[in-house]
Amino acid sequence: ASFTYKAIIGGNGAAFVLEDDPRGASAVGASSADLGYQGIAKSVGVTLDLGGNSTGLFTNGNVTGGETSVSPVNLNSGDPINVQLKYSGSTLTESFLDTVTSASFTTTDLVLTSIPTTVGSDTAFVGLTAGTAGSANLNQFFSNFQFTSTVVPEPCTAGLAAIGTILGLGLRRRRRV
């Protein structure tokens, strides 16, 4: 997945989410204070936490602990930040690039349980959530959103399957993860 993120006037932050919550595409987190992700069942979320200028990999709507600072990138700068997320089946690589200052940060997380196992399916809804923590003036912008999923089948199965692209903010579609 890749997208450009920009936050103006502080606030809480956002999350990239893969989910197969029983509420489907209308699943929304329980609290704006938790990036709009808390409480989304059967999910994996990558957070962009403005309060801690950090990122984290979380499951099942839990956003407690485990975040890593993205410094020298400043998510609160108001600059457009290019975000790239690459998942290989056992690791997730997160890359952040400030398009104004050229500051960059990359981290790799070991994924202990595969994403399909966590969401309970090999398909999931893909989208972005955000929280304002009561700040009426917070503006968070997402642009250039793309999601591509390539499944490499077992040797006895022919070809590659499920390549998808989603463009635009707020669009959530069922995709193979």
CSV table of C-alpha atoms in Angstrom, one decimal:
chain,number,residue,atom,x,y,z
A,1,ALA,CA,0.0,0.0,0.0
A,2,SER,CA,1.1,3.5,-0.5
A,3,PHE,CA,-0.4,7.0,0.1
A,4,THR,CA,0.5,10.5,0.9
A,5,TYR,CA,-0.5,11.8,4.4
A,6,LYS,CA,-0.7,15.4,5.6
A,7,ALA,CA,-1.9,16.6,9.0
A,8,ILE,CA,-2.5,20.3,9.9
A,9,ILE,CA,-3.0,21.6,13.4
A,10,GLY,CA,-2.1,18.6,15.6
A,11,GLY,CA,-4.6,15.9,16.7
A,12,ASN,CA,-4.4,12.2,17.0
A,13,GLY,CA,-3.5,10.6,13.7
A,14,ALA,CA,-4.6,7.9,11.4
A,15,ALA,CA,-4.4,4.2,10.6
A,16,PHE,CA,-4.1,2.0,7.5
A,17,VAL,CA,-6.4,-0.9,8.2
A,18,LEU,CA,-7.1,-4.4,6.7
A,19,GLU,CA,-10.2,-5.8,8.3
A,20,ASP,CA,-12.9,-8.5,8.1
A,21,ASP,CA,-15.0,-7.2,11.0
A,22,PRO,CA,-18.6,-8.5,11.0
A,23,ARG,CA,-19.7,-4.9,10.3
A,24,GLY,CA,-17.9,-5.1,6.9
A,25,ALA,CA,-17.1,-1.8,5.1
A,26,SER,CA,-19.0,0.2,7.7
A,27,ALA,CA,-16.7,-0.9,10.6
A,28,VAL,CA,-15.5,2.2,12.4
A,29,GLY,CA,-13.4,2.4,15.5
A,30,ALA,CA,-15.0,3.1,18.9
A,31,SER,CA,-13.1,6.3,19.8
A,32,SER,CA,-11.7,9.2,17.9
A,33,ALA,CA,-8.9,9.3,20.5
A,34,ASP,CA,-7.6,6.0,19.2
A,35,LEU,CA,-7.1,6.9,15.5
A,36,GLY,CA,-10.6,5.6,14.6
A,37,TYR,CA,-9.1,2.1,14.7
A,38,GLN,CA,-9.9,0.9,18.3
A,39,GLY,CA,-12.5,-1.8,18.3
A,40,ILE,CA,-12.3,-2.9,14.7
A,41,ALA,CA,-12.4,-6.7,15.1
A,42,LYS,CA,-10.5,-9.2,12.9
A,43,SER,CA,-8.1,-6.5,11.7
A,44,VAL,CA,-4.5,-5.4,11.3
A,45,GLY,CA,-3.7,-1.7,11.6
A,46,VAL,CA,-0.6,0.4,10.9
A,47,THR,CA,-0.8,3.6,12.9
A,48,LEU,CA,0.4,7.1,12.3
A,49,ASP,CA,0.3,8.6,15.8
A,50,LEU,CA,0.7,12.4,15.8
A,51,GLY,CA,0.9,12.6,19.6
A,52,GLY,CA,4.0,10.3,19.7
A,53,ASN,CA,5.2,11.1,16.1
A,54,SER,CA,5.3,7.3,15.8
A,55,THR,CA,4.0,4.3,14.0
A,56,GLY,CA,2.9,0.9,15.2
A,57,LEU,CA,1.6,-2.4,14.0
A,58,PHE,CA,-1.6,-3.5,15.9
A,59,THR,CA,-4.3,-6.2,15.6
A,60,ASN,CA,-8.0,-6.4,16.4
A,61,GLY,CA,-8.5,-2.8,17.1
A,62,ASN,CA,-5.9,-2.7,20.0
A,63,VAL,CA,-3.7,0.4,19.9
A,64,THR,CA,-1.8,-0.1,23.2
A,65,GLY,CA,2.0,0.0,23.3
A,66,GLY,CA,4.5,-1.0,20.7
A,67,GLU,CA,5.0,2.2,18.8
A,68,THR,CA,8.2,3.3,17.2
A,69,SER,CA,9.3,6.9,16.6
A,70,VAL,CA,9.5,7.9,12.9
A,71,SER,CA,12.0,10.7,13.6
A,72,PRO,CA,13.6,12.4,11.7
A,73,VAL,CA,10.3,12.5,9.8
A,74,ASN,CA,7.8,14.8,11.6
A,75,LEU,CA,4.2,13.7,11.1
A,76,ASN,CA,3.1,17.0,12.7
A,77,SER,CA,5.0,19.2,10.3
A,78,GLY,CA,2.1,19.8,7.9
A,79,ASP,CA,4.3,18.5,5.1
A,80,PRO,CA,3.1,15.8,2.8
A,81,ILE,CA,4.5,12.5,4.0
A,82,ASN,CA,4.7,9.6,1.5
A,83,VAL,CA,4.0,6.3,3.2
A,84,GLN,CA,4.8,2.9,1.8
A,85,LEU,CA,3.8,-0.4,3.4
A,86,LYS,CA,5.2,-3.7,2.0
A,87,TYR,CA,4.1,-7.0,3.5
A,88,SER,CA,6.0,-10.2,2.5
A,89,GLY,CA,4.1,-12.8,4.6
A,90,SER,CA,6.4,-12.7,7.6
A,91,THR,CA,7.6,-9.0,7.7
A,92,LEU,CA,6.1,-5.6,7.2
A,93,THR,CA,8.3,-2.8,6.0
A,94,GLU,CA,7.1,0.8,6.7
A,95,SER,CA,8.8,3.7,4.9
A,96,PHE,CA,8.1,7.4,5.4
A,97,LEU,CA,9.4,10.3,3.3
A,98,ASP,CA,8.8,14.0,4.0
A,99,THR,CA,8.4,15.4,0.5
A,100,VAL,CA,9.5,18.9,1.6
A,101,THR,CA,12.6,18.2,3.8
A,102,SER,CA,13.5,14.8,2.3
A,103,ALA,CA,13.8,13.3,5.8
A,104,SER,CA,13.1,9.6,5.7
A,105,PHE,CA,12.5,6.7,8.1
A,106,THR,CA,12.1,3.0,7.5
A,107,THR,CA,11.4,0.2,9.9
A,108,THR,CA,10.7,-3.6,9.5
A,109,ASP,CA,8.3,-5.4,11.8
A,110,LEU,CA,8.3,-9.2,12.2
A,111,VAL,CA,4.7,-10.3,11.8
A,112,LEU,CA,4.2,-13.1,14.3
A,113,THR,CA,0.8,-14.2,12.9
A,114,SER,CA,0.1,-13.8,9.2
A,115,ILE,CA,-2.4,-11.1,8.2
A,116,PRO,CA,-4.8,-13.6,6.7
A,117,THR,CA,-4.8,-15.6,9.9
A,118,THR,CA,-5.4,-12.4,12.0
A,119,VAL,CA,-8.3,-11.2,9.8
A,120,GLY,CA,-9.6,-14.8,9.6
A,121,SER,CA,-9.8,-14.8,5.8
A,122,ASP,CA,-7.6,-14.3,2.7
A,123,THR,CA,-9.9,-11.4,1.8
A,124,ALA,CA,-10.4,-8.2,3.7
A,125,PHE,CA,-11.6,-4.6,3.5
A,126,VAL,CA,-8.8,-2.1,2.9
A,127,GLY,CA,-9.0,1.5,4.1
A,128,LEU,CA,-7.9,4.4,6.2
A,129,THR,CA,-9.3,5.6,9.6
A,130,ALA,CA,-8.5,8.8,11.5
A,131,GLY,CA,-9.2,10.4,14.8
A,132,THR,CA,-9.3,14.0,15.9
A,133,ALA,CA,-9.4,13.6,19.7
A,134,GLY,CA,-12.0,16.3,19.9
A,135,SER,CA,-10.0,18.9,17.9
A,136,ALA,CA,-12.5,20.7,15.8
A,137,ASN,CA,-9.7,22.3,13.8
A,138,LEU,CA,-7.7,19.2,12.8
A,139,ASN,CA,-7.4,18.5,9.1
A,140,GLN,CA,-5.9,15.2,7.9
A,141,PHE,CA,-5.5,14.6,4.2
A,142,PHE,CA,-4.9,11.4,2.3
A,143,SER,CA,-4.0,11.3,-1.4
A,144,ASN,CA,-2.4,9.1,-4.0
A,145,PHE,CA,-3.8,6.0,-2.2
A,146,GLN,CA,-2.9,2.7,-3.9
A,147,PHE,CA,-3.2,-0.9,-2.8
A,148,THR,CA,-1.9,-3.9,-4.7
A,149,SER,CA,-2.1,-7.4,-3.5
A,150,THR,CA,-0.3,-10.2,-5.3
A,151,VAL,CA,-0.9,-13.7,-4.1
A,152,VAL,CA,1.7,-16.3,-5.1
A,153,PRO,CA,-0.1,-19.6,-5.4
A,154,GLU,CA,1.1,-23.0,-4.3
A,155,PRO,CA,3.3,-24.7,-7.0
A,156,CYS,CA,0.5,-26.8,-8.3
A,157,THR,CA,-1.7,-23.7,-8.9
A,158,ALA,CA,-1.1,-21.7,-12.1
A,159,GLY,CA,-0.4,-18.0,-12.2
A,160,LEU,CA,-0.7,-15.0,-9.9
A,161,ALA,CA,-4.1,-14.0,-8.5
A,162,ALA,CA,-5.8,-11.0,-7.0
A,163,ILE,CA,-4.1,-7.8,-8.1
A,164,GLY,CA,-6.1,-4.8,-7.1
A,165,THR,CA,-5.7,-1.1,-6.9
A,166,ILE,CA,-7.8,1.4,-4.9
A,167,LEU,CA,-7.7,5.1,-5.6
A,168,GLY,CA,-9.2,7.8,-3.5
A,169,LEU,CA,-10.0,8.6,0.2
A,170,GLY,CA,-12.7,6.7,1.9
A,171,LEU,CA,-13.1,3.9,-0.6
A,172,ARG,CA,-13.1,0.5,1.0
A,173,ARG,CA,-13.3,-2.6,-1.0
A,174,ARG,CA,-12.9,-6.2,-0.3
A,175,ARG,CA,-9.5,-7.3,-1.4
A,176,ARG,CA,-7.2,-10.4,-1.1
A,177,VAL,CA,-4.5,-9.7,1.5
